[in-house]
């Protein structure tokens, strides 16, 4: 039997990077997958991903939906429930960075990061908990970052949003534990995706890698393995935790 047989997962920001790796990993282990993306540029990629997911013998469908917009999330969850019947696993993965030193960080940059990284987690979690409470089961996994734990110069908005996710995660875990709904966060280190492309350029790459005890950047699949664990019954007695997946960088 597969770990996630008969389970339905909703993954935000599934069209690229970590979210794509998570969607593929959960499908490989038997879950039906609803995933989202936001930009028109990703529509073709999302169609292609639907087919790659379906090749695992599961149902899969992508939605264009802005995770930062409350009413879009409301509509999305309604449509996913109509199409898939239930949501057992929510992976709040969609995120952006607008890095800048605080002196130069504009109000719009701050607001965008808060809206898409932090408010999105509220938007989606708020929508899924009612059906999860009825089912008396659910696993919510929020994508934080080691930057939310350690902070980083030039990333005050990103760090604040990712630290906010940790506080939210622990609170939701306490509110909903009695209903058998678990809520955990994953804190990736530096993972090779479009978001971190700039880290691989020039001398910067070497100096980042030198700080990572395991001596390499992470891959989407490293993070997806941790999400699979937190989504599955293998972690049925784990809630309110932050799992760092960072090659030892957060020590
Ligand atoms: P990425 O490659 O830039 O991909 C971002 C994904 O999020 C894309 O699918 C994008 O959709 C989607 N997205 C962006 N804004 C959205 C919105 N408003 N509504 C819905 N979807 C939206 O990023 P990544 O590196 O995979 O990061 C994924 C998550 O992991 C983020 O929360 C990030 O903060 C976190 N994280 C990443 C790292 C890292 O090193 N990469 C480290 C720690 C944490 P489109 O394709 O339509 O743009």
Coordinates of C-alpha atoms and ligand atoms in Angstrom, one line a residue:
X1 CA 0.0 0.0 0.0
X2 CA 1.2 3.5 -0.8
X3 CA 1.7 6.0 2.0
X4 CA -0.9 8.5 0.7
X5 CA -3.4 6.2 -1.0
X6 CA -6.9 7.8 -1.3
X7 CA -5.6 11.1 0.0
X8 CA -6.1 14.5 -1.7
X9 CA -3.4 17.1 -1.4
X10 CA -3.7 20.8 -2.3
X11 CA -0.2 22.4 -3.1
X12 CA 0.1 26.1 -3.7
X13 CA 2.8 27.3 -6.0
X14 CA 3.1 23.9 -7.7
X15 CA 4.2 25.0 -11.1
X16 CA 7.9 25.4 -10.4
X17 CA 10.7 24.7 -7.9
X18 CA 9.9 23.2 -4.5
X19 CA 6.1 23.1 -5.1
X20 CA 6.5 21.1 -8.3
X21 CA 8.8 18.6 -6.5
X22 CA 6.3 18.3 -3.7
X23 CA 3.4 17.7 -6.0
X24 CA 5.4 15.0 -7.9
X25 CA 6.5 13.3 -4.6
X26 CA 3.0 13.2 -3.1
X27 CA 1.6 11.8 -6.4
X28 CA 4.3 9.2 -6.5
X29 CA 3.0 8.0 -3.1
X30 CA -0.6 7.8 -4.3
X31 CA -2.2 11.2 -3.5
X32 CA -4.5 13.0 -5.9
X33 CA -3.1 16.5 -6.5
X34 CA -4.7 19.9 -6.8
X35 CA -2.0 22.6 -7.3
X36 CA -1.9 26.3 -8.1
X37 CA 0.2 28.8 -9.9
X38 CA -0.3 32.6 -10.5
X39 CA 1.3 33.8 -13.7
X40 CA 0.0 33.3 -17.2
X41 CA 3.6 32.3 -18.2
X42 CA 3.2 29.2 -16.1
X43 CA -0.1 28.0 -17.7
X44 CA 1.6 25.7 -20.2
X45 CA 4.0 24.3 -17.6
X46 CA 1.0 23.6 -15.3
X47 CA -0.8 21.6 -18.1
X48 CA 2.4 19.6 -18.6
X49 CA 2.7 19.0 -14.9
X50 CA -0.9 17.7 -14.7
X51 CA 0.1 15.0 -17.3
X52 CA 3.3 14.1 -15.4
X53 CA 1.3 13.7 -12.2
X54 CA -1.5 11.7 -13.9
X55 CA 1.2 9.3 -15.1
X56 CA 1.4 8.1 -11.4
X57 CA -2.2 6.9 -11.8
X58 CA -3.7 9.7 -9.7
X59 CA -6.1 12.6 -10.4
X60 CA -4.3 15.9 -10.9
X61 CA -5.4 19.4 -11.9
X62 CA -3.8 22.9 -11.8
X63 CA -5.6 26.1 -10.9
X64 CA -4.5 29.7 -11.7
X65 CA -5.2 31.3 -8.3
X66 CA -3.5 34.0 -6.3
X67 CA -2.7 32.7 -2.9
X68 CA -2.5 36.2 -1.5
X69 CA -6.1 37.0 -2.4
X70 CA -8.7 35.9 0.1
X71 CA -11.7 35.5 -2.2
X72 CA -9.7 33.6 -4.8
X73 CA -8.6 31.1 -2.2
X74 CA -12.3 30.8 -1.1
X75 CA -13.3 30.0 -4.6
X76 CA -10.3 27.7 -5.2
X77 CA -11.1 25.5 -2.2
X78 CA -14.7 25.3 -3.2
X79 CA -13.7 24.2 -6.7
X80 CA -11.1 21.7 -5.4
X81 CA -13.7 20.2 -3.0
X82 CA -16.2 19.9 -5.9
X83 CA -13.6 18.3 -8.2
X84 CA -11.8 16.0 -5.6
X85 CA -14.4 15.5 -2.9
X86 CA -12.1 16.4 0.0
X87 CA -8.8 17.9 1.0
X88 CA -6.6 15.8 3.4
X89 CA -3.3 17.6 3.0
X90 CA -2.7 21.3 2.5
X91 CA 0.9 22.4 1.5
X92 CA 1.1 26.2 1.8
X93 CA 4.2 26.6 -0.4
X94 CA 3.6 29.7 -2.7
X95 CA 6.0 32.4 -1.9
X96 CA 8.1 35.2 -3.3
X97 CA 11.2 37.3 -2.2
X98 CA 11.7 41.0 -2.7
X99 CA 15.2 41.3 -1.2
X100 CA 16.5 44.8 -0.3
X101 CA 18.3 46.4 2.6
X102 CA 15.7 48.0 4.9
X103 CA 17.0 51.5 4.0
X104 CA 15.8 50.9 0.4
X105 CA 12.9 48.5 1.1
X106 CA 9.7 50.1 -0.2
X107 CA 6.3 49.8 1.4
X108 CA 5.0 48.0 -1.7
X109 CA 7.9 45.5 -1.5
X110 CA 7.1 44.9 2.2
X111 CA 3.3 44.5 1.5
X112 CA 3.8 42.1 -1.4
X113 CA 5.9 39.8 0.6
X114 CA 3.5 39.8 3.6
X115 CA 0.5 39.3 1.3
X116 CA 1.9 36.4 -0.7
X117 CA 4.0 34.6 1.9
X118 CA 2.1 35.1 5.1
X119 CA -1.5 36.1 4.4
X120 CA -1.7 33.3 1.8
X121 CA -1.1 30.8 4.7
X122 CA -4.1 32.3 6.6
X123 CA -6.2 32.5 3.4
X124 CA -5.8 28.8 2.5
X125 CA -5.7 27.3 6.0
X126 CA -8.9 29.2 7.0
X127 CA -10.7 27.6 4.0
X128 CA -9.6 24.0 4.6
X129 CA -10.0 23.6 8.3
X130 CA -13.8 23.3 8.3
X131 CA -13.9 20.3 6.0
X132 CA -10.9 18.9 7.8
X133 CA -12.7 19.3 11.2
X134 CA -15.7 17.4 9.7
X135 CA -13.4 14.6 8.6
X136 CA -11.6 14.7 12.0
X137 CA -8.3 14.5 10.2
X138 CA -5.9 16.6 8.2
X139 CA -2.3 17.6 7.7
X140 CA -1.3 21.2 7.0
X141 CA 2.3 21.9 6.0
X142 CA 3.6 25.5 5.8
X143 CA 6.7 26.4 3.9
X144 CA 8.8 28.6 6.2
X145 CA 12.6 29.1 5.8
X146 CA 15.7 29.0 7.9
X147 CA 15.7 32.8 7.1
X148 CA 12.6 33.0 9.3
X149 CA 14.6 31.4 12.2
X150 CA 18.0 33.1 11.7
X151 CA 17.2 36.3 9.8
X152 CA 19.4 37.6 7.0
X153 CA 20.7 41.1 6.0
X154 CA 18.7 42.3 3.0
X155 CA 15.7 40.0 3.7
X156 CA 13.9 41.6 6.6
X157 CA 10.5 41.3 4.9
X158 CA 11.1 37.7 3.8
X159 CA 12.4 36.8 7.3
X160 CA 9.4 38.4 9.0
X161 CA 6.9 36.6 6.8
X162 CA 8.6 33.3 7.3
X163 CA 8.9 33.8 11.1
X164 CA 5.2 34.7 11.1
X165 CA 4.4 31.4 9.5
X166 CA 6.1 29.6 12.4
X167 CA 4.0 31.4 15.0
X168 CA 0.9 30.7 12.9
X169 CA 1.8 27.0 12.5
X170 CA 2.3 26.5 16.3
X171 CA -1.0 28.3 17.1
X172 CA -3.1 26.3 14.6
X173 CA -1.5 23.1 15.9
X174 CA -2.7 24.0 19.4
X175 CA -6.2 25.0 18.2
X176 CA -6.8 22.0 16.1
X177 CA -4.9 19.1 17.6
X178 CA -8.0 17.9 19.4
X179 CA -9.7 17.4 16.0
X180 CA -6.7 15.3 14.8
X181 CA -5.6 18.1 12.4
X182 CA -1.8 18.5 12.5
X183 CA 0.0 21.6 11.4
X184 CA 3.8 21.7 10.9
X185 CA 6.3 23.9 9.1
X186 CA 9.3 23.0 6.9
X187 CA 12.3 25.4 7.0
X188 CA 14.4 24.9 3.9
X189 CA 17.9 26.2 3.6
X190 CA 19.2 27.3 0.2
X191 CA 17.4 25.2 -2.4
X192 CA 18.2 25.3 -6.2
X193 CA 15.2 27.0 -7.8
X194 CA 14.4 30.1 -9.8
X195 CA 14.2 32.0 -6.4
X196 CA 17.8 31.3 -5.5
X197 CA 19.3 31.4 -9.0
X198 CA 21.3 34.5 -8.0
X199 CA 23.1 32.6 -5.3
X200 CA 24.8 30.4 -7.8
X201 CA 26.3 33.2 -9.7
X202 CA 30.0 34.3 -9.3
X203 CA 32.0 33.9 -6.1
X204 CA 28.8 34.1 -4.0
X205 CA 28.0 30.4 -4.6
X206 CA 31.3 29.2 -3.1
X207 CA 30.9 31.3 0.0
X208 CA 27.3 30.0 0.6
X209 CA 28.3 26.4 0.1
X210 CA 31.2 26.7 2.5
X211 CA 28.7 27.6 5.3
X212 CA 26.6 24.4 4.6
X213 CA 27.9 21.4 6.6
X214 CA 26.6 19.0 4.0
X215 CA 28.5 21.0 1.4
X216 CA 25.8 21.5 -1.3
X217 CA 22.6 23.4 -2.0
X218 CA 19.4 21.5 -1.5
X219 CA 17.2 20.2 -4.2
X220 CA 13.4 20.4 -4.5
X221 CA 13.3 16.7 -3.8
X222 CA 15.1 17.1 -0.4
X223 CA 12.3 19.3 0.7
X224 CA 9.6 17.1 -0.9
X225 CA 10.8 14.1 1.1
X226 CA 10.3 16.1 4.4
X227 CA 6.8 17.2 3.2
X228 CA 5.9 13.6 2.4
X229 CA 6.9 12.6 5.9
X230 CA 4.8 15.4 7.5
X231 CA 1.8 14.6 5.2
X232 CA 1.8 10.9 5.9
X233 CA 0.9 8.7 8.9
X234 CA 4.6 8.3 9.6
X235 CA 4.3 11.6 11.4
X236 CA 0.9 11.0 13.0
X237 CA 2.2 12.1 16.5
X238 CA 4.0 15.2 15.3
X239 CA 2.4 18.7 15.3
X240 CA 3.4 22.3 15.8
X241 CA 7.0 21.5 14.8
X242 CA 9.5 23.2 12.5
X243 CA 11.6 20.8 10.5
X244 CA 14.7 22.4 9.1
X245 CA 15.9 20.9 5.8
X246 CA 19.0 22.8 5.2
X247 CA 22.1 20.6 5.1
X248 CA 22.9 21.6 8.7
X249 CA 23.0 25.4 7.9
X250 CA 20.7 26.3 10.8
X251 CA 23.0 24.9 13.5
Ligands
LIG1 P1 10.0 29.6 -7.1 O1 10.8 28.6 -7.8 O2 10.1 31.0 -7.3 O3 8.5 29.1 -7.3 C1 7.5 29.9 -6.7 C2 6.1 29.2 -6.9 O4 5.1 29.9 -6.2 C3 5.7 29.2 -8.4 O5 4.9 28.0 -8.6 C4 4.8 30.4 -8.5 O6 3.8 30.4 -9.5 C5 4.1 30.4 -7.1 N1 3.6 31.6 -6.7 C6 4.2 32.8 -6.5 N2 3.4 33.8 -6.1 C7 2.1 33.2 -6.0 C8 0.8 33.6 -5.7 N3 0.6 34.9 -5.3 N4 -0.2 32.7 -5.7 C9 0.0 31.4 -6.0 N5 1.3 30.9 -6.4 C10 2.3 31.8 -6.4 O7 10.2 29.4 -5.5 P2 10.7 28.2 -4.6 O8 12.2 28.4 -4.4 O9 10.3 26.9 -5.2 O10 10.0 28.5 -3.2 C11 8.8 27.8 -2.8 C12 8.6 28.1 -1.4 O11 9.7 27.7 -0.6 C13 8.4 29.6 -1.1 O12 7.5 29.8 0.0 C14 9.8 30.0 -0.6 O13 9.8 31.2 0.2 C15 10.2 28.8 0.2 N6 11.7 28.6 0.4 C16 12.5 28.5 -0.7 C17 13.9 28.4 -0.5 C18 14.8 28.3 -1.6 O14 16.0 28.2 -1.3 N7 14.4 28.2 -2.9 C19 14.4 28.4 0.8 C20 13.5 28.5 1.9 C21 12.1 28.6 1.6 P3 4.2 30.9 -11.0 O15 5.0 29.9 -11.7 O16 2.8 31.1 -11.6 O17 4.9 32.2 -10.8

